[in-house]
Short mmCIF file of C-alpha atoms and ligand atoms in Angstrom, two decimals:
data_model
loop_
_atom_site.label_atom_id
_atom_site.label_comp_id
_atom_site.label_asym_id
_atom_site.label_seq_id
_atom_site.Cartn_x
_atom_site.Cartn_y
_atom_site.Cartn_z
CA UNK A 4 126.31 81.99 91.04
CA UNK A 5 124.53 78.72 90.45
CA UNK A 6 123.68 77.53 86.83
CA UNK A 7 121.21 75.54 87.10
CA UNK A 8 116.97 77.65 87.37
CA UNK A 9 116.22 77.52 90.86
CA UNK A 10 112.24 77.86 91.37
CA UNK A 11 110.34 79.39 93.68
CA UNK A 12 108.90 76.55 95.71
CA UNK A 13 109.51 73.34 94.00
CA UNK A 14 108.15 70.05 95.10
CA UNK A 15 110.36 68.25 97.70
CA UNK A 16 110.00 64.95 97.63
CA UNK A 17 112.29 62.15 98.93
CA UNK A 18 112.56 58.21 98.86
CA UNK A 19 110.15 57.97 101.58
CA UNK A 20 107.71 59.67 99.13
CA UNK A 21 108.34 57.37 96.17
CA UNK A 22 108.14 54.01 98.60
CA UNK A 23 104.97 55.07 100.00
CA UNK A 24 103.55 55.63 96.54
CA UNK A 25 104.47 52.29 95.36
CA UNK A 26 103.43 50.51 98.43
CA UNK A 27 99.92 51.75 97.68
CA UNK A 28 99.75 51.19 94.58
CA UNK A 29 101.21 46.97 95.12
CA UNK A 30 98.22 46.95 97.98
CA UNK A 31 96.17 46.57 95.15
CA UNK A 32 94.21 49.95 96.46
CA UNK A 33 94.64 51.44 92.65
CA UNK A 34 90.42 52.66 93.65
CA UNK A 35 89.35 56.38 94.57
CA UNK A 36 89.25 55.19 98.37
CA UNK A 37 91.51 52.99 100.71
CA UNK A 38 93.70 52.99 103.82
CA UNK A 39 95.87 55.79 103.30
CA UNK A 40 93.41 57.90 102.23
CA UNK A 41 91.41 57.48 105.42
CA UNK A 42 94.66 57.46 107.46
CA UNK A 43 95.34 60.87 105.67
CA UNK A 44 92.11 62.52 106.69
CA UNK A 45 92.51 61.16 109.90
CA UNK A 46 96.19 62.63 110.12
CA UNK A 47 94.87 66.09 108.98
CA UNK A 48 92.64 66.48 111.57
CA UNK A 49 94.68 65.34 114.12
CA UNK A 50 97.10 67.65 112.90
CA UNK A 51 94.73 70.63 112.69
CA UNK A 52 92.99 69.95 115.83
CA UNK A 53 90.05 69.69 113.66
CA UNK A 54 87.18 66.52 114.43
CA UNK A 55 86.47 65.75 110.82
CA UNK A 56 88.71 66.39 107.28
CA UNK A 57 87.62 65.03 103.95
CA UNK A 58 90.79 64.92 101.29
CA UNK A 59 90.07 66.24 97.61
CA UNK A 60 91.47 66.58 94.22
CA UNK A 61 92.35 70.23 95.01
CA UNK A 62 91.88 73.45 97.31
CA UNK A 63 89.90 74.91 94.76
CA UNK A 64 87.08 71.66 95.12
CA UNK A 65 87.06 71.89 98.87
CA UNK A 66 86.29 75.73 98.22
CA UNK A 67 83.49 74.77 96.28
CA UNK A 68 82.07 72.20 97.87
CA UNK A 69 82.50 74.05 101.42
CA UNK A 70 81.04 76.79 100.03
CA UNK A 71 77.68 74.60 98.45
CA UNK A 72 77.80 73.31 102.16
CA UNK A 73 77.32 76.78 103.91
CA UNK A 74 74.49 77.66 101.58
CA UNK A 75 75.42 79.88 98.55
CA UNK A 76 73.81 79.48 95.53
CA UNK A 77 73.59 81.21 92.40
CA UNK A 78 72.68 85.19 92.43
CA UNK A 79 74.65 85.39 96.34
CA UNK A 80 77.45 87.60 96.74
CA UNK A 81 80.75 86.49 99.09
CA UNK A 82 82.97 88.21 100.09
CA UNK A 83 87.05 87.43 99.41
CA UNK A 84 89.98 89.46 99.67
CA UNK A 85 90.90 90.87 96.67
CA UNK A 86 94.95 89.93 97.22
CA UNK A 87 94.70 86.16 96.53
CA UNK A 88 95.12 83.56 94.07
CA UNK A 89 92.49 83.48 91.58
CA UNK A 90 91.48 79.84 92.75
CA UNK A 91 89.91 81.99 95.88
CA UNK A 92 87.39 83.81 93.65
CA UNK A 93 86.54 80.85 91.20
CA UNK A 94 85.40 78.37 93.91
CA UNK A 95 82.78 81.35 94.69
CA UNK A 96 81.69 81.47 91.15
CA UNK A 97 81.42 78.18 90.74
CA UNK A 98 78.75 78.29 93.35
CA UNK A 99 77.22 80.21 91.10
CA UNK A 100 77.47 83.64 93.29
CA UNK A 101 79.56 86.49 92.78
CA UNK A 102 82.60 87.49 94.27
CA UNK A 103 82.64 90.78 96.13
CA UNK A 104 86.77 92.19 96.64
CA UNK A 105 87.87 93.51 99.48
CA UNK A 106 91.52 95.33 100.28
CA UNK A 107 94.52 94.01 101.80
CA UNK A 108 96.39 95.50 104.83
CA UNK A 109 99.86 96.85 104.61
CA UNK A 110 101.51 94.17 107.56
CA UNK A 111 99.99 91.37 106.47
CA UNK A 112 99.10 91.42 102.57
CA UNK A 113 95.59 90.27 104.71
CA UNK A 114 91.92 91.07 104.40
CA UNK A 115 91.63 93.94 106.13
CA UNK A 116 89.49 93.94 108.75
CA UNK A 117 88.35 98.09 108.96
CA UNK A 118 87.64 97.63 105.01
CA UNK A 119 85.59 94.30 105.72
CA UNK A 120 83.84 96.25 108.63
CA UNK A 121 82.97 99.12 105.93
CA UNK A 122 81.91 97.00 103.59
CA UNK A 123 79.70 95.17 105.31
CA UNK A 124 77.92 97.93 106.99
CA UNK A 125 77.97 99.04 103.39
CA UNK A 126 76.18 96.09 102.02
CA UNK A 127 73.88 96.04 105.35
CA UNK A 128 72.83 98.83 104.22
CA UNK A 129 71.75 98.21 100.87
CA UNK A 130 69.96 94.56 102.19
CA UNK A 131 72.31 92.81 99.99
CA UNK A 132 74.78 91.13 102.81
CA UNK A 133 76.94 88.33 101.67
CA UNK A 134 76.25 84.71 101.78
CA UNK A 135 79.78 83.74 103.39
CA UNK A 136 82.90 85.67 104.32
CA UNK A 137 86.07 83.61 102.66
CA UNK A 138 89.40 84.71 104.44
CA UNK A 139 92.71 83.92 102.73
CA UNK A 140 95.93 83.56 105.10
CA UNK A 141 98.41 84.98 102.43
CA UNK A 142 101.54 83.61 102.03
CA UNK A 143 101.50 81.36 105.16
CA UNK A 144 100.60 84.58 107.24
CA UNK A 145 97.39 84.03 109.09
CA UNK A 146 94.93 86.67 109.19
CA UNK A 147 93.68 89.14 112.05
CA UNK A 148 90.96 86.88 113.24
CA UNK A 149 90.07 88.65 116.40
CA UNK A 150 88.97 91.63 114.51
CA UNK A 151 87.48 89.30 111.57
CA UNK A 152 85.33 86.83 113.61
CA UNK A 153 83.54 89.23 115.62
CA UNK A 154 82.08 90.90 112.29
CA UNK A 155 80.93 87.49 110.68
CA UNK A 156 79.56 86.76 114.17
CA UNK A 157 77.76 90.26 114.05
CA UNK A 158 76.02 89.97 110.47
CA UNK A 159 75.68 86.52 110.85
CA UNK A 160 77.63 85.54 108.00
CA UNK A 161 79.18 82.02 107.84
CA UNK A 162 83.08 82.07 107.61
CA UNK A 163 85.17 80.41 105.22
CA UNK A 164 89.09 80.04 105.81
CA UNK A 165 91.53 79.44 102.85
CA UNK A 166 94.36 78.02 104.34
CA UNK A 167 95.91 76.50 101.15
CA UNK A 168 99.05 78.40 101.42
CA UNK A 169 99.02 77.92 105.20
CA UNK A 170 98.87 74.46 106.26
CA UNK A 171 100.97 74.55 109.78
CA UNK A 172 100.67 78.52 110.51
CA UNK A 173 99.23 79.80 113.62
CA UNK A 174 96.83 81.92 114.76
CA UNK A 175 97.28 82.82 119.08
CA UNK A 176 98.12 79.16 118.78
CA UNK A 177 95.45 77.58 116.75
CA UNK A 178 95.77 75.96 113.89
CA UNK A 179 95.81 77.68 110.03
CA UNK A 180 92.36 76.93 108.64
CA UNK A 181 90.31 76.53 111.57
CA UNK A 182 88.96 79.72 112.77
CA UNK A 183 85.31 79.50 110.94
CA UNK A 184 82.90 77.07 110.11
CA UNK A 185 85.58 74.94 108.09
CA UNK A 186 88.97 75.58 106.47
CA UNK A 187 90.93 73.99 103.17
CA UNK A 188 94.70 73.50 102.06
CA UNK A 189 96.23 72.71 99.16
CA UNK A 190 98.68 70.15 98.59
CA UNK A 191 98.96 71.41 94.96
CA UNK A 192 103.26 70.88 93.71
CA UNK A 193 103.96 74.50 95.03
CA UNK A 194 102.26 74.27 98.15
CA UNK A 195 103.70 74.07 101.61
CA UNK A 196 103.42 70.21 100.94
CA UNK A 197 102.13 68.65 98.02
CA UNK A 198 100.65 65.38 96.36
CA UNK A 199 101.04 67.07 93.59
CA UNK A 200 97.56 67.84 92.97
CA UNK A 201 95.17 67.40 96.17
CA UNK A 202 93.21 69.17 98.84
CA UNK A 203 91.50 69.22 102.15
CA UNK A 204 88.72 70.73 104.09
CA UNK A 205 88.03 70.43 107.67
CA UNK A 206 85.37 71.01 110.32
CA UNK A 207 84.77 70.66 113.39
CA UNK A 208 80.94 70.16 111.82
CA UNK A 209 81.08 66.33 111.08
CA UNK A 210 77.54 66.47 109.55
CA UNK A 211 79.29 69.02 106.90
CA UNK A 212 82.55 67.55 106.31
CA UNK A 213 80.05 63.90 105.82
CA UNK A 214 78.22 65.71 103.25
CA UNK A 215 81.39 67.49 101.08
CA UNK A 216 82.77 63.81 101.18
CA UNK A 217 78.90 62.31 100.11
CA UNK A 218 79.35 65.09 96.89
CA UNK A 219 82.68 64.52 96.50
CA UNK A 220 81.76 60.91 95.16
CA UNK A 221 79.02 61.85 92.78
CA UNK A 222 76.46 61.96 95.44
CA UNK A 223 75.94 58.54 95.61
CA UNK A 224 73.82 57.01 97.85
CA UNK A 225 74.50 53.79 99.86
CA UNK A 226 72.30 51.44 98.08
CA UNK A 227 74.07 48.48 95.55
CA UNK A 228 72.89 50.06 92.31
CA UNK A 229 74.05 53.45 91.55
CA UNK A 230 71.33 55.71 93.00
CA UNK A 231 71.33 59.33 92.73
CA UNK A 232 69.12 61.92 94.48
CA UNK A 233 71.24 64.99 94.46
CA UNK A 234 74.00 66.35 91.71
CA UNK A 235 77.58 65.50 92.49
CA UNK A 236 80.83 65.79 91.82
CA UNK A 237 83.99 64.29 91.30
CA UNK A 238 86.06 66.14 93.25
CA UNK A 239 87.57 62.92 95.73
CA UNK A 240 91.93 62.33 96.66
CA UNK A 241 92.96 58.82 95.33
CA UNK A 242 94.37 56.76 97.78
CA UNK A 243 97.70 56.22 96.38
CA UNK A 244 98.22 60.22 96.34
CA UNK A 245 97.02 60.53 100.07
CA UNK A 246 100.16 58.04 100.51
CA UNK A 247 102.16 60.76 99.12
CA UNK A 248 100.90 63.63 101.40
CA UNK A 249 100.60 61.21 104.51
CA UNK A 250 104.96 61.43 104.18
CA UNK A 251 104.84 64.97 103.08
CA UNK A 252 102.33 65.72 106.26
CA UNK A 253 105.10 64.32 108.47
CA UNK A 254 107.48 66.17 107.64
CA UNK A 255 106.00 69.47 107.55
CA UNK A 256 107.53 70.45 111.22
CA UNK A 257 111.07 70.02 109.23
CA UNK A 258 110.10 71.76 106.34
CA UNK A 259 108.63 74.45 107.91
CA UNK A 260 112.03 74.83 110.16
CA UNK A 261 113.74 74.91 107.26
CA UNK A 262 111.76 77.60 105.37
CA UNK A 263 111.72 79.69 108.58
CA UNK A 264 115.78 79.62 108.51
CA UNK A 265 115.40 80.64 105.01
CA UNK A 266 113.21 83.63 106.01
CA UNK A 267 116.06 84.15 109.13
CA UNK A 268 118.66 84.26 106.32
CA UNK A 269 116.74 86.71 104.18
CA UNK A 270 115.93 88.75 107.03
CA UNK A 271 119.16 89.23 108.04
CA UNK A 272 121.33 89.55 104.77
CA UNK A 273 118.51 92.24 104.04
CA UNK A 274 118.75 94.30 107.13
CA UNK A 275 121.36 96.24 105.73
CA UNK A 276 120.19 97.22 102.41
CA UNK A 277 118.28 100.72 101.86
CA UNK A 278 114.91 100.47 99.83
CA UNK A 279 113.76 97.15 100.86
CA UNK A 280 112.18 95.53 103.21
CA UNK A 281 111.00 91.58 104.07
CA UNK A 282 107.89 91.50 105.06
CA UNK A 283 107.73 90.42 109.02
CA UNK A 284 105.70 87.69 110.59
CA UNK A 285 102.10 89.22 112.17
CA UNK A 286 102.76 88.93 116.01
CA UNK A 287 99.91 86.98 116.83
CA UNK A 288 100.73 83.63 115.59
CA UNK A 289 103.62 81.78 113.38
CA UNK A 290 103.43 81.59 109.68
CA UNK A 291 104.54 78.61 108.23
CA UNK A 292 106.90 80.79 105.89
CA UNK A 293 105.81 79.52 102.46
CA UNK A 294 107.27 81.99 100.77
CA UNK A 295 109.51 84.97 101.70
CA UNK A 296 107.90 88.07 100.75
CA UNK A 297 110.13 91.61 100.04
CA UNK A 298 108.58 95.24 99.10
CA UNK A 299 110.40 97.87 97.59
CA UNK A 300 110.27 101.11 98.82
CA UNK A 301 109.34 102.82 95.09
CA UNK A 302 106.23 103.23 94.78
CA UNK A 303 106.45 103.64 90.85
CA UNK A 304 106.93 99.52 91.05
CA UNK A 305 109.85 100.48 88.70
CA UNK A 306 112.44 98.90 91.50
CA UNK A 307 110.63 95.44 91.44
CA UNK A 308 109.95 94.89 87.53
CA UNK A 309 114.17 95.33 87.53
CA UNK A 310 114.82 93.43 90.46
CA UNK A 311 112.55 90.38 88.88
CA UNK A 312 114.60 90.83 85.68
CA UNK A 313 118.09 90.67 87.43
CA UNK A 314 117.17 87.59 88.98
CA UNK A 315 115.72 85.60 86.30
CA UNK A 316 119.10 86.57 84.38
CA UNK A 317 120.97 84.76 87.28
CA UNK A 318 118.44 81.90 86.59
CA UNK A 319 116.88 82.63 90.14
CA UNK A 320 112.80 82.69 90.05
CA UNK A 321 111.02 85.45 91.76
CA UNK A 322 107.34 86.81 90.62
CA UNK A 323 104.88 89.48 92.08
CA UNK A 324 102.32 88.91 94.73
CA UNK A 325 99.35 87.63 93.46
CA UNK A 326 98.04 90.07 90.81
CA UNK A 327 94.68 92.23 92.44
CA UNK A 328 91.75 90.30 91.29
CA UNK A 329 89.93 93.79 90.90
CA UNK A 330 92.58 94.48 88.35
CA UNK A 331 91.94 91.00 86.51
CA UNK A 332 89.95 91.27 83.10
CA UNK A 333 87.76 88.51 83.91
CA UNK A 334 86.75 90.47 87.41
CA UNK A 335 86.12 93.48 85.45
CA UNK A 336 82.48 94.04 86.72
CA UNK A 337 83.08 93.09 89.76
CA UNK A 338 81.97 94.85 93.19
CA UNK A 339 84.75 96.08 95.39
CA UNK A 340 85.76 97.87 98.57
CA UNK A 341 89.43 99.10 97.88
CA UNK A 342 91.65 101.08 99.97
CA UNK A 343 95.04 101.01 97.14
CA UNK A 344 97.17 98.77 99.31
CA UNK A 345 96.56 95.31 97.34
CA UNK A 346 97.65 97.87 94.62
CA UNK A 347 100.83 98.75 96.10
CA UNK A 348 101.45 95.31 96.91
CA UNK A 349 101.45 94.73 93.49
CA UNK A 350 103.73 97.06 92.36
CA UNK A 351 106.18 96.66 95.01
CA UNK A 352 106.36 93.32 96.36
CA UNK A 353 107.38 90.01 94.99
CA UNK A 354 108.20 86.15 96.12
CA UNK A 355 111.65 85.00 96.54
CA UNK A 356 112.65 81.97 96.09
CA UNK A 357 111.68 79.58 99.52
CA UNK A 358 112.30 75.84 98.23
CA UNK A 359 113.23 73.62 101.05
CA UNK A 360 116.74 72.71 99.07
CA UNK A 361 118.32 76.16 99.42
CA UNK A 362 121.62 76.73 100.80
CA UNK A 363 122.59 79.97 102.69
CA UNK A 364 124.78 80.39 99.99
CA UNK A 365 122.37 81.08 97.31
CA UNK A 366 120.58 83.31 99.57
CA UNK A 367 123.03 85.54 99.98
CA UNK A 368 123.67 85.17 96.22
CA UNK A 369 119.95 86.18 95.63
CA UNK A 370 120.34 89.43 98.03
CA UNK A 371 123.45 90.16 96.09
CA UNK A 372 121.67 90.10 92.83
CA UNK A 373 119.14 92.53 94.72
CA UNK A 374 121.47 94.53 96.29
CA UNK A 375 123.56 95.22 92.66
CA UNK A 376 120.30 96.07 91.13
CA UNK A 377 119.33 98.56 93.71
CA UNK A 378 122.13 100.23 93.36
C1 PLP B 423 96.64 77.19 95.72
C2 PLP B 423 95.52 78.01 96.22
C3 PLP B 423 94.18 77.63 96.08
C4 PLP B 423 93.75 76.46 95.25
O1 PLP B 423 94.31 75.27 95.56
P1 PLP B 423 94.44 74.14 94.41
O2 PLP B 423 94.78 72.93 95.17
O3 PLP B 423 95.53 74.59 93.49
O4 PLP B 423 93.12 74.05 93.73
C5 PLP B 423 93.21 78.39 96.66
N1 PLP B 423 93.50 79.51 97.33
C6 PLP B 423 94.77 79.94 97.48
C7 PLP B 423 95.02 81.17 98.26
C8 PLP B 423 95.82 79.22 96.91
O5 PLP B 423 97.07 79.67 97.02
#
């Protein structure tokens, strides 16, 4: 048994890291913009097979901004899945609309696409269709886009893809984050990579991703004197932190190896035990296995609140899936289209820990823990 916490995701972050930060910082580029910031879009879009990215100070900005981009505005309704991060629903109320929840599916912990279908005829309906459809690929799991764009494409409604925990998934090949009108990650410390508090967005609109980057930096306009015709924000990457992702963003293919062999280890140490299972990859298209997922078989959620408590005592962190934000106070009067399985999800599931530092060792020791508790 190890003594020493071990987290959930923690930061990984190696000389190269530390170098790259100081080299930026002795290139006298100490300003908002610079080389490696550029360089880091740049990288990010070749990466994502994306033509333009724009870097920000966070997932939740690029949310924001994307979402000022694609036209909602205060008194609009967008639709989000209600099994997400909070971050997902703010960005939309920062718009000034209102978020409208939607239910997960069982595979995937997903927006589900027969709920979205029903809620939007729903919401057709009633004339009150959503401004944009935001779709959140849980996890690292990417979502089941070729039941998901064909809707948006139907009602016409812009879509939005949150890719912050999936930066290097799949979908049938293509890229996390670029299925709609313009994605976002998150390099926030927990993330997949980090620089320890960032984002991006990218298009393949370069007219949209020119115009987040325009509010990004207060909406300034390109004259000498500071010259203002539109409300901005503040929401721009330094360069010397876009150093520290432009490591991190090349060695993604190794850390996502390595967190997949941490999912291989969980997978199999856990094919033998009754009353669990890990939740599997969807088949069309590699996650980038963020974090390893698990759901108990009771229902009563009983089995998870123990299992949580038997592994903190061995100093290992786990924590449930993302609490329902139809069950968050602050969402109380919110619309939603619910079908219980975010609910379930709840109850039954939780993270594991998925750092890229893990031995096979302390995996096992982890399923142990489990095993013991399950009796
Ligand atoms: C982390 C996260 C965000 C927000 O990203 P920040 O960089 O922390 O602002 C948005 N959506 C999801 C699903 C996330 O996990």
């Amino acid at each position: 048994m190890t003594s020493e916490q071990t987290y959930l995701s923690p930061p990984d972050v190696s000389e190269e890291e530390i170098e790259a930060v100081v080299r930026a910082m002795r290139s006298g580029w100490v300003a908002p913009a610079g080389p490696e910031l550029t360089a880091f879009e740049d990288e990010i879009a070749g990466f994502t097979g994306s033509a333009a990215c724009v870097a920000l100070s966070s997932g939740t900005a690029a949310l924001h901004l994307g979402l000022k981009y694609v036209g909602v505005k205060p008194g609009d309704s967008v639709i989000c899945p209600t099994s997400t991060f909070a971050a997902t629903a703010f960005s939309i109320c920062h718009t000034g609309a209102s978020p409208i929840f939607v239910d997960a599916q069982a595979a995937t912990w997903n927006l589900d696409p027969e709920v979205l279908s029903e809620a939007l005829a729903d919401m057709a309906k009633r004339n009150e269709l959503p401004a944009a459809i935001v779709t959140v690929d849980l996890f690292g799991r990417t979502c089941d886009y070729d039941a998901i764009i064909p809707l948006a494409q139907q009602y016409e409604i812009p879509l939005v893809i949150d890719a912050a925990e999936a930066l290097g998934a799949t979908y049938k090949g293509s890229p996390a984050g670029t299925q709609g009108v313009l994605g976002i990650y998150s390099f926030n410390g927990n993330k997949i990579i980090t620089t320890s508090g960032g984002g991006a967005l990218v298009s393949d609109d370069q007219d949209l991703v020119d115009k987040v980057r325009f509010w990004s930096t207060q909406a300034r306009e390109d004259v000498a004197w500071y010259e203002h015709n539109e409300i901005g924000f503040n929401y721009r990457m330094s360069n010397i932190l876009a150093a520290l992702g432009r490591i991190q963003l090349k060695r993604l293919p190794s850390i996502i190896a390595k967190r997949k062999q941490i999912n291989g280890w969980y997978q199999d140490a856990f094919s033998e035990v009754e009353g669990v299972e890990v939740v599997a990859e969807p088949g069309w298209g590699e996650s980038n296995y963020w974090i390893t997922n698990v759901l108990f078989d009771d229902p009563s959620g009983e089995t998870a609140i123990l299992v949580r408590e038997a592994l903190a005592q061995a100093e290992y962190e786990s924590r449930p899936a993302w609490k329902p934000m139809h069950q968050q106070p602050v969402f109380a009067d919110a619309q939603t289209y619910l079908n219980g399985t975010s609910d379930q999800i709840f109850a039954r599931g939780l993270c594991l820990p998925s750092g890229n530092n893990l031995s096979r060792e302390q995996i096992f020791d982890v399923v142990t823990v489990i095993r013991s508790t399950l009796g």
